[in-house]
Every structure is written in structure tokens, then in C-alpha cells.
mmCIF file of the C-alpha atoms, coordinates in Angstrom:
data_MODEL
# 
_entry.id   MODEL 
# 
loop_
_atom_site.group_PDB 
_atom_site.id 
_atom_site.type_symbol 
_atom_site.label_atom_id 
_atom_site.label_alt_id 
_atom_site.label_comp_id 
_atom_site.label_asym_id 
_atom_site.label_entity_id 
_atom_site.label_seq_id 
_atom_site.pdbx_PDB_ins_code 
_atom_site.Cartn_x 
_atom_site.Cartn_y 
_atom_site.Cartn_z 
_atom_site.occupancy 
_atom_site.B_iso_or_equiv 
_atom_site.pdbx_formal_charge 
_atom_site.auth_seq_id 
_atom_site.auth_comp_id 
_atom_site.auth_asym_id 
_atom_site.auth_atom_id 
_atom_site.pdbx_PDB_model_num 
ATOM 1   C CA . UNK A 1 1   ? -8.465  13.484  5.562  1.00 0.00 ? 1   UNK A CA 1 
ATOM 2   C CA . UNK A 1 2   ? -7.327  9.956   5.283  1.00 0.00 ? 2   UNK A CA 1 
ATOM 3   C CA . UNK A 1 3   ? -4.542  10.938  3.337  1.00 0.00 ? 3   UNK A CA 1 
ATOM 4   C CA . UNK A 1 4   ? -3.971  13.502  6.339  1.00 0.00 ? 4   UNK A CA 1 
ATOM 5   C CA . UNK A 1 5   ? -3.437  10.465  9.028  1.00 0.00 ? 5   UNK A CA 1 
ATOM 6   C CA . UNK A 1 6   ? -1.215  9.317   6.670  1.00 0.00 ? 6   UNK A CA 1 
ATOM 7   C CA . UNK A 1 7   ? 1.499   12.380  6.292  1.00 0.00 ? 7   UNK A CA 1 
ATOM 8   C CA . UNK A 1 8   ? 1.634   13.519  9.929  1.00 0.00 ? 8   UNK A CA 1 
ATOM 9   C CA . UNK A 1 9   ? 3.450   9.943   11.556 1.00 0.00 ? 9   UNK A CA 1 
ATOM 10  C CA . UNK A 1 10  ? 5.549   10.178  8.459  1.00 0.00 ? 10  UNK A CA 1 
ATOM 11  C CA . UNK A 1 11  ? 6.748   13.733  9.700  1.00 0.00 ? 11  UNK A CA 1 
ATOM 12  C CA . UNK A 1 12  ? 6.568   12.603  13.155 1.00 0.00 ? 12  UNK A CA 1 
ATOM 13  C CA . UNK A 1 13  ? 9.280   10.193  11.981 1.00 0.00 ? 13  UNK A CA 1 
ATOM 14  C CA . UNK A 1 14  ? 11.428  12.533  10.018 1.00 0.00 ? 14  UNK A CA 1 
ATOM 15  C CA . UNK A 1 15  ? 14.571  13.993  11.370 1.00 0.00 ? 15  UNK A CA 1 
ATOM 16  C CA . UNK A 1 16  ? 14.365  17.044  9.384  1.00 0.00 ? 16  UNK A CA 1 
ATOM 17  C CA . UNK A 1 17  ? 13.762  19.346  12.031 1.00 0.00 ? 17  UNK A CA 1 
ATOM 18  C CA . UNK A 1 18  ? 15.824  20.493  15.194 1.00 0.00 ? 18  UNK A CA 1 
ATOM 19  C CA . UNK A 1 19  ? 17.278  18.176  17.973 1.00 0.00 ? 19  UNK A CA 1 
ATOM 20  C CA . UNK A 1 20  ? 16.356  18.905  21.178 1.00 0.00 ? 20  UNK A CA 1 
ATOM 21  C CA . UNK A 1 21  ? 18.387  17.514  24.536 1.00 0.00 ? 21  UNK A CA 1 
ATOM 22  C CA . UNK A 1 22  ? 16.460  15.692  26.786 1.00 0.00 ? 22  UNK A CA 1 
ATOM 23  C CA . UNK A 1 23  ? 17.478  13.395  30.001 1.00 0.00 ? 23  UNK A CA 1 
ATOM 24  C CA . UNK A 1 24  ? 14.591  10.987  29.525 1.00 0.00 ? 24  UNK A CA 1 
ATOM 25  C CA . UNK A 1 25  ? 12.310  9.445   27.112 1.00 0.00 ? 25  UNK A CA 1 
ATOM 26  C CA . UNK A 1 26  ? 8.808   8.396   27.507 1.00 0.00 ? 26  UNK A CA 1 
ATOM 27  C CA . UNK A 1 27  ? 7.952   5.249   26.101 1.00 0.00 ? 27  UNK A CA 1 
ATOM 28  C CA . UNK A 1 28  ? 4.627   4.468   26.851 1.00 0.00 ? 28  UNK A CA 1 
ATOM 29  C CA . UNK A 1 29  ? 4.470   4.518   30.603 1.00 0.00 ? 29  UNK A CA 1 
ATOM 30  C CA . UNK A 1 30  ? 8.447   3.955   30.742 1.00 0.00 ? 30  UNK A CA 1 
ATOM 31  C CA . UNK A 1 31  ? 10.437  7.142   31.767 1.00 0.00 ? 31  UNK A CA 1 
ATOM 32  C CA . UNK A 1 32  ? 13.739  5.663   30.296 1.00 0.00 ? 32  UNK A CA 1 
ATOM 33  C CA . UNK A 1 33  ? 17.056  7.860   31.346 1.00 0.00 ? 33  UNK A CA 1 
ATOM 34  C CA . UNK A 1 34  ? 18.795  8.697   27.950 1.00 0.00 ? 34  UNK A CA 1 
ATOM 35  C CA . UNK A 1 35  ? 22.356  7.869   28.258 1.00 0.00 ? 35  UNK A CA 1 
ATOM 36  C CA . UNK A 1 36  ? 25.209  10.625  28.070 1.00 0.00 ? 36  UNK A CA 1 
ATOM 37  C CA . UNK A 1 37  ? 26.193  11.338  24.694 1.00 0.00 ? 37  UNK A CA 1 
ATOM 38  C CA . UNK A 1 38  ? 23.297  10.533  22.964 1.00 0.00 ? 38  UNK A CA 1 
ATOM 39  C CA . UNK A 1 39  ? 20.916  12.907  21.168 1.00 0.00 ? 39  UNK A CA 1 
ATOM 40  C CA . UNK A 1 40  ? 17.058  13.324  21.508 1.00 0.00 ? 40  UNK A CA 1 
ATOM 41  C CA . UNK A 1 41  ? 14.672  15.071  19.305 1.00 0.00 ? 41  UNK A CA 1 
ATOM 42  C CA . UNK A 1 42  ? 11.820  14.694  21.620 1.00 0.00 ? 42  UNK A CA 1 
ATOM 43  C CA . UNK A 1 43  ? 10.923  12.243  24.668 1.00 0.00 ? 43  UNK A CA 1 
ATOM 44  C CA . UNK A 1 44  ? 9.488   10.313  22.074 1.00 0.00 ? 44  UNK A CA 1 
ATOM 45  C CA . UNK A 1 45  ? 12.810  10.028  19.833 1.00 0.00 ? 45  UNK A CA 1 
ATOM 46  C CA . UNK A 1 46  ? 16.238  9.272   20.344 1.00 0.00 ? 46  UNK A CA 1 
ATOM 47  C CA . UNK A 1 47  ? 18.562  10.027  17.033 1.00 0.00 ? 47  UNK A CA 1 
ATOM 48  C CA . UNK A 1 48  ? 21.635  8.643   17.496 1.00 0.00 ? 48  UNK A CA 1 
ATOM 49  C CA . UNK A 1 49  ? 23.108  6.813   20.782 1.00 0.00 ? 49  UNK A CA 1 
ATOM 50  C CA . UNK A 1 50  ? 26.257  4.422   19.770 1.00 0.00 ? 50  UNK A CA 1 
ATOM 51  C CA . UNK A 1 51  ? 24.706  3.692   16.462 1.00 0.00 ? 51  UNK A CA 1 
ATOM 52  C CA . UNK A 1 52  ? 21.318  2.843   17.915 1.00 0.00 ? 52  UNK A CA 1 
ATOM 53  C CA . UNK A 1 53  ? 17.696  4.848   17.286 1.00 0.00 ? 53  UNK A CA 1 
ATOM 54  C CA . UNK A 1 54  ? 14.638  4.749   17.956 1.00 0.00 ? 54  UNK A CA 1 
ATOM 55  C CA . UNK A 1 55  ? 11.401  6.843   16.913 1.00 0.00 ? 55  UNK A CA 1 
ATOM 56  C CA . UNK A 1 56  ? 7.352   5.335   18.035 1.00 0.00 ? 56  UNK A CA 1 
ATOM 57  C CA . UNK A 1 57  ? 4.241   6.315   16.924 1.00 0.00 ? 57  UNK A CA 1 
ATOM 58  C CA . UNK A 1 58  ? 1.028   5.864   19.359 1.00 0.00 ? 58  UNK A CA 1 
ATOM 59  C CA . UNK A 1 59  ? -2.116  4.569   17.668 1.00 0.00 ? 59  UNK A CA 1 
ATOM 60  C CA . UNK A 1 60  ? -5.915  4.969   18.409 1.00 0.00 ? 60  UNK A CA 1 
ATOM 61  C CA . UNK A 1 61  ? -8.077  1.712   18.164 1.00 0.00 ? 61  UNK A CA 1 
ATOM 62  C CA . UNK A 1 62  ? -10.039 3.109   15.755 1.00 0.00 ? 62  UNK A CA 1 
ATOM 63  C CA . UNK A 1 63  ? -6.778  3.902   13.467 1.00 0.00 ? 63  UNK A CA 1 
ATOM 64  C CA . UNK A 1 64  ? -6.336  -0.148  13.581 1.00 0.00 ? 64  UNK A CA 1 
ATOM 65  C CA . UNK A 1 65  ? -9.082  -0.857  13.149 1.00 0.00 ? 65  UNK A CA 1 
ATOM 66  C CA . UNK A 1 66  ? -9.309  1.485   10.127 1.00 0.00 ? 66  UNK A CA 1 
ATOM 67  C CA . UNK A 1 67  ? -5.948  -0.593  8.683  1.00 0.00 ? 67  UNK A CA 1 
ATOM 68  C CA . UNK A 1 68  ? -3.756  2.662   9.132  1.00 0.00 ? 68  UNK A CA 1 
ATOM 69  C CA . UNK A 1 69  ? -1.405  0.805   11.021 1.00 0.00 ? 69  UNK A CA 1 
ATOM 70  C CA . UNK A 1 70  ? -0.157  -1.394  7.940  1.00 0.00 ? 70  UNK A CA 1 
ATOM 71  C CA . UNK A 1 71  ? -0.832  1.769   5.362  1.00 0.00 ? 71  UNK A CA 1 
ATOM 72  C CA . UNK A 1 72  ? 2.152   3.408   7.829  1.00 0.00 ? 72  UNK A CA 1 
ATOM 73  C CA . UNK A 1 73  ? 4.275   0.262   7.479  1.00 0.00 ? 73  UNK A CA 1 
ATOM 74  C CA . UNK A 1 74  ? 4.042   0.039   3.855  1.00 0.00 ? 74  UNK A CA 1 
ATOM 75  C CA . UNK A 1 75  ? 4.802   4.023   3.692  1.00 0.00 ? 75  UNK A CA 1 
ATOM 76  C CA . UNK A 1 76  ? 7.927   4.016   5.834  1.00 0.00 ? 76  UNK A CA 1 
ATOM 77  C CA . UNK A 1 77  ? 9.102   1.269   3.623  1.00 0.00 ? 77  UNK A CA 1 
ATOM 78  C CA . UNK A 1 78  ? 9.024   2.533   0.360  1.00 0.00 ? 78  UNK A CA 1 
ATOM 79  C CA . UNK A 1 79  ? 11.209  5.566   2.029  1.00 0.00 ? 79  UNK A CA 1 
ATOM 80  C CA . UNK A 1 80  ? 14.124  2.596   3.005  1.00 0.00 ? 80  UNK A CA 1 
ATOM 81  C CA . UNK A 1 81  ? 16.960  1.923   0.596  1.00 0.00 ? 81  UNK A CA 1 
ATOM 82  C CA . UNK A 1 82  ? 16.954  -1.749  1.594  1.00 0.00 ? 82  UNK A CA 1 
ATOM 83  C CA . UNK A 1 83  ? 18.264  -4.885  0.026  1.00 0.00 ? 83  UNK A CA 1 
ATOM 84  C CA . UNK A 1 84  ? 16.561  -7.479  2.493  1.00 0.00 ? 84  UNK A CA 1 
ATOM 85  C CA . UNK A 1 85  ? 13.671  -7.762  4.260  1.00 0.00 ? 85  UNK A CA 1 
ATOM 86  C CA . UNK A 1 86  ? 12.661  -10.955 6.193  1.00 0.00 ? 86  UNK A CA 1 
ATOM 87  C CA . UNK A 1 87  ? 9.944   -11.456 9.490  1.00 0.00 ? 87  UNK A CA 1 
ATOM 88  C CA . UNK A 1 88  ? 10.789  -10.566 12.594 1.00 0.00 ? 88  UNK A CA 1 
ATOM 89  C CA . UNK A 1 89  ? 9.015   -11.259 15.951 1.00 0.00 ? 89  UNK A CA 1 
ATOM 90  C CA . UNK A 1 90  ? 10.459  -9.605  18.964 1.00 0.00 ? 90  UNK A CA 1 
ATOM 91  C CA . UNK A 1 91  ? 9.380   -8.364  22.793 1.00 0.00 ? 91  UNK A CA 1 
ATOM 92  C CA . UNK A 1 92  ? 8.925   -5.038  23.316 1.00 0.00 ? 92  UNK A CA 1 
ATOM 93  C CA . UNK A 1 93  ? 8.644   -4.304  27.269 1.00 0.00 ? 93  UNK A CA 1 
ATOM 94  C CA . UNK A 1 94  ? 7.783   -7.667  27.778 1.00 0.00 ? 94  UNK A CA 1 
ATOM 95  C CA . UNK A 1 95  ? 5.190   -7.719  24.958 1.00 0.00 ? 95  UNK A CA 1 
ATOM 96  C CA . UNK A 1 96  ? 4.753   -9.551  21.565 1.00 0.00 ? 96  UNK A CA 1 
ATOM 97  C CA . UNK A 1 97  ? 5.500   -7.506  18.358 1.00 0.00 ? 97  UNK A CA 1 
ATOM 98  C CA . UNK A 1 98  ? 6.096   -8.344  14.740 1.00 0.00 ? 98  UNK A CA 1 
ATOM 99  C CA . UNK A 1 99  ? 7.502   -6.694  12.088 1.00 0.00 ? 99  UNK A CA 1 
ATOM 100 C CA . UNK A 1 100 ? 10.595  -7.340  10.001 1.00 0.00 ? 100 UNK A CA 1 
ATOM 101 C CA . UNK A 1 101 ? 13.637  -6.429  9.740  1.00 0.00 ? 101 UNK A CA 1 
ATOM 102 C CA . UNK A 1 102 ? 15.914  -4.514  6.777  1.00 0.00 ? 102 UNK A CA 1 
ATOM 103 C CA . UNK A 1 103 ? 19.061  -4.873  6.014  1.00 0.00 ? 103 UNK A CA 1 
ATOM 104 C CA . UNK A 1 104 ? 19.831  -1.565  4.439  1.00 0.00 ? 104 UNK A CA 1 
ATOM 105 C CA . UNK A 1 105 ? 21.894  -0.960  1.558  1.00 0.00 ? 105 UNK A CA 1 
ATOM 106 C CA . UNK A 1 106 ? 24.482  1.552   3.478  1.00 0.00 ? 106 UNK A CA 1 
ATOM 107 C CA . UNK A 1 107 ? 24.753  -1.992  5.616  1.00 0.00 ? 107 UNK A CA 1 
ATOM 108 C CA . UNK A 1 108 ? 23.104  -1.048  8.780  1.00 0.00 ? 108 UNK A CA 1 
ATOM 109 C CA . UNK A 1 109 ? 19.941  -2.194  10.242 1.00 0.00 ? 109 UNK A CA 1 
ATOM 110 C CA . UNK A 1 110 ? 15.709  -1.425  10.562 1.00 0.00 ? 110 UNK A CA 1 
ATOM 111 C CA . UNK A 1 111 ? 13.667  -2.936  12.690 1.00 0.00 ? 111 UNK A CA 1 
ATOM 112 C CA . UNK A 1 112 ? 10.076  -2.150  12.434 1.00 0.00 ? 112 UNK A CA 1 
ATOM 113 C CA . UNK A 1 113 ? 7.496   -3.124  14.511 1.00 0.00 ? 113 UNK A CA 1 
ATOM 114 C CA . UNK A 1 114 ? 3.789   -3.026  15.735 1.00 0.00 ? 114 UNK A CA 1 
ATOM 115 C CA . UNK A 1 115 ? 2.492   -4.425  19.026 1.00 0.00 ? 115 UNK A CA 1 
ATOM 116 C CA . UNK A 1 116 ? 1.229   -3.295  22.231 1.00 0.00 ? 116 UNK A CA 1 
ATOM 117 C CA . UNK A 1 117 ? 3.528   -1.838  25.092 1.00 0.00 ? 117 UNK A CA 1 
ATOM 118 C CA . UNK A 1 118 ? 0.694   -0.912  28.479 1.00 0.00 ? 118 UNK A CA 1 
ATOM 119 C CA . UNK A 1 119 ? -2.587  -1.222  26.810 1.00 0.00 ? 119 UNK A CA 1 
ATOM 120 C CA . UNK A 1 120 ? -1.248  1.054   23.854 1.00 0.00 ? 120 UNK A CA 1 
ATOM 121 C CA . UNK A 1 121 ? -0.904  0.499   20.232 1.00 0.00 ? 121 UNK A CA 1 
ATOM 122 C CA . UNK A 1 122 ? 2.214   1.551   18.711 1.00 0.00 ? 122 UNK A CA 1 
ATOM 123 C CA . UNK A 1 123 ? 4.572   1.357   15.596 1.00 0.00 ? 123 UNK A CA 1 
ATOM 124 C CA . UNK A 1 124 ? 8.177   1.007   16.569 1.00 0.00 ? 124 UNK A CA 1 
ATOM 125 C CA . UNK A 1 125 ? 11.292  2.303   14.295 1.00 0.00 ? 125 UNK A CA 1 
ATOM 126 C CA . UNK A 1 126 ? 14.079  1.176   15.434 1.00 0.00 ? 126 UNK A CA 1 
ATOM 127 C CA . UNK A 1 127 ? 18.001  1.546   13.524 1.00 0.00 ? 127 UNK A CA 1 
ATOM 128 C CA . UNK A 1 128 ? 21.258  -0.376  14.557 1.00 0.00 ? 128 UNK A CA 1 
ATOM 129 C CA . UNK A 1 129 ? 24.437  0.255   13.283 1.00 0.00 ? 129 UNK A CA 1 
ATOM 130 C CA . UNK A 1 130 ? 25.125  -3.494  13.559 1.00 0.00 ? 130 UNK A CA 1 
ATOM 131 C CA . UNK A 1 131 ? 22.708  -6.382  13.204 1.00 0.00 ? 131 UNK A CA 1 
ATOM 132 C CA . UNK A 1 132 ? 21.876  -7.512  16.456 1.00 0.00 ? 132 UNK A CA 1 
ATOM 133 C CA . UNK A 1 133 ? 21.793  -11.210 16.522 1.00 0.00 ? 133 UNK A CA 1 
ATOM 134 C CA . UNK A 1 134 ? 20.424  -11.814 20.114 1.00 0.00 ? 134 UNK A CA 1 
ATOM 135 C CA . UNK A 1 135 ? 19.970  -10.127 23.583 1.00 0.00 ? 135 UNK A CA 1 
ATOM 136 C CA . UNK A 1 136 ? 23.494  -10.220 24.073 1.00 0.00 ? 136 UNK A CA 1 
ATOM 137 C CA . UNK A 1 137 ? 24.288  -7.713  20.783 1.00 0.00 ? 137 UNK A CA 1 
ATOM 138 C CA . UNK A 1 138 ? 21.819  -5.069  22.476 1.00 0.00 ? 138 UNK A CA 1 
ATOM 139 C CA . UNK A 1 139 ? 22.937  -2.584  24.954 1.00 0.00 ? 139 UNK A CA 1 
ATOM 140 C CA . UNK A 1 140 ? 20.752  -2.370  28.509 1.00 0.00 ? 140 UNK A CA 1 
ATOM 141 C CA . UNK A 1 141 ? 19.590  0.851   26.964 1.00 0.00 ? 141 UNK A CA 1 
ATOM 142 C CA . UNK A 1 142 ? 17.947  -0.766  23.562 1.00 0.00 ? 142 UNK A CA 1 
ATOM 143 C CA . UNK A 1 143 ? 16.820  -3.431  25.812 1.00 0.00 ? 143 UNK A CA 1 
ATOM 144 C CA . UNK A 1 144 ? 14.207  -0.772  26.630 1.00 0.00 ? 144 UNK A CA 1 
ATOM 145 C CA . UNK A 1 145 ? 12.820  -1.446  23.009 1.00 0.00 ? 145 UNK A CA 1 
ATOM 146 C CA . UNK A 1 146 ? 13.828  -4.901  22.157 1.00 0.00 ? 146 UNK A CA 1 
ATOM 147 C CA . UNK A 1 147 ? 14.453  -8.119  23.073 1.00 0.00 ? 147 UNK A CA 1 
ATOM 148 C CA . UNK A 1 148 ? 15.084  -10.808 20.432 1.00 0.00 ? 148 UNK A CA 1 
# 
């Protein structure tokens, strides 16, 4: 069963399956309008939109308290082709997360998070085609999901 919670957020986070087009996402209690040109899998992933993405999962209480949270982290790592890792700590909606951040070996980005956005646990995935340095780097739209 354990193993169970462990392979569903991983497919959750996969791209394997069909896009779908949406005009907003729902992050949390955010409706955030989806810019033109960028494509959705779900209201609760965007794919690609000028190099940025961004997938969360929502966590129970119990599933944190149960350490699932950092068995996720270590499982979407060992799927990243990375060549540098290092802390991160970041707002999210106005709200403290921590993470770290990847420098990947194709030379873009992952950010990876956990925190709480509203009351509600989540795990956030974010990818940049560029290494955003500071607010200035991110788009209004990935503002949404980060602030540095």
C-alpha cells in the first residue's frame, strides 16, 4: 500500500499522457489565467509556457506526518539527470518553502519544493529554461509559484 502512495504522485507528475487545453489553473485556492500559447495537461499542470513548468502535488497531514513527503522528494530526484543540487528557500503565494534547486545536465533548471500555500500541504515541481536569479528573471505568470 505504502509503496502504492508512492507510484501514483510519481504518475501524477509524468507527462506521458495527453495534453489537455485549459484557460486556468488551480493552485490551491488561486484560479491563475494560463497565458496564450502555453500548454496545460490539467488545472493542476502547466507543460511548457516560454520555457517555464510547473506540476504540484496536494498532501494529507497524515501523509507528512507519515514522512511521504520527503520519500516523494527523494523519488523525483533519482528520475533528474542533474549535475548540481544546492538549498533553496523561496515564497510560494506569500508562503515559506524549501527545497533545492538542480541544475540539470541538458543546462536548464528544477526547482523543487514543499511548503504550505492556504492551509494546504504541497510539493511543488517547478522547470525553467534559464536559471532565475531573482524576482526580476521570473515572468508575472511564474510569480504565481515563486518568488526568490
Amino acid at each position: 500500500m505504502k509503496n502504492l502512495l508512492l507510484i501514483l504522485p510519481i504518475l501524477f507528475f509524468s507527462t506521458v499522457y495527453g495534453q489537455e487545453s485549459n484557460d486556468t489553473l488551480t493552485y490551491v485556492k488561486t484560479e491563475i489565467i494560463v497565458p496564450d500559447g502555453c500548454s496545460t495537461k490539467s488545472k493542476y499542470e502547466i507543460l511548457e509556457c516560454n520555457g517555464f513548468s510547473a506540476q504540484w502535488l496536494y498532501l494529507k497531514q497524515e501523509m507528512i506526518d507519515q514522512g511521504v513527503d520527503k520519500q516523494l522528494f527523494s523519488q523525483l530526484e533519482q528520475q533528474f539527470k542533474y549535475s548540481r543540487k544546492s538549498d533553496l528557500k523561496f515564497k510560494s503565494q506569500d508562503q515559506d518553502f524549501e527545497g533545492f534547486q538542480y541544475k540539470m545536465k541538458n543546462g536548464t533548471t528544477r526547482i523543487l519544493g514543499f511548503g504550505k500555500v492556504d492551509g494546504q500541504w504541497l510539493i511543488l515541481n517547478l522547470g525553467f529554461e534559464n536559471r532565475p536569479k531573482n524576482n526580476s528573471d521570473l515572468s508575472e505568470f511564474e510569480k504565481n509559484f515563486i518568488e526568490l
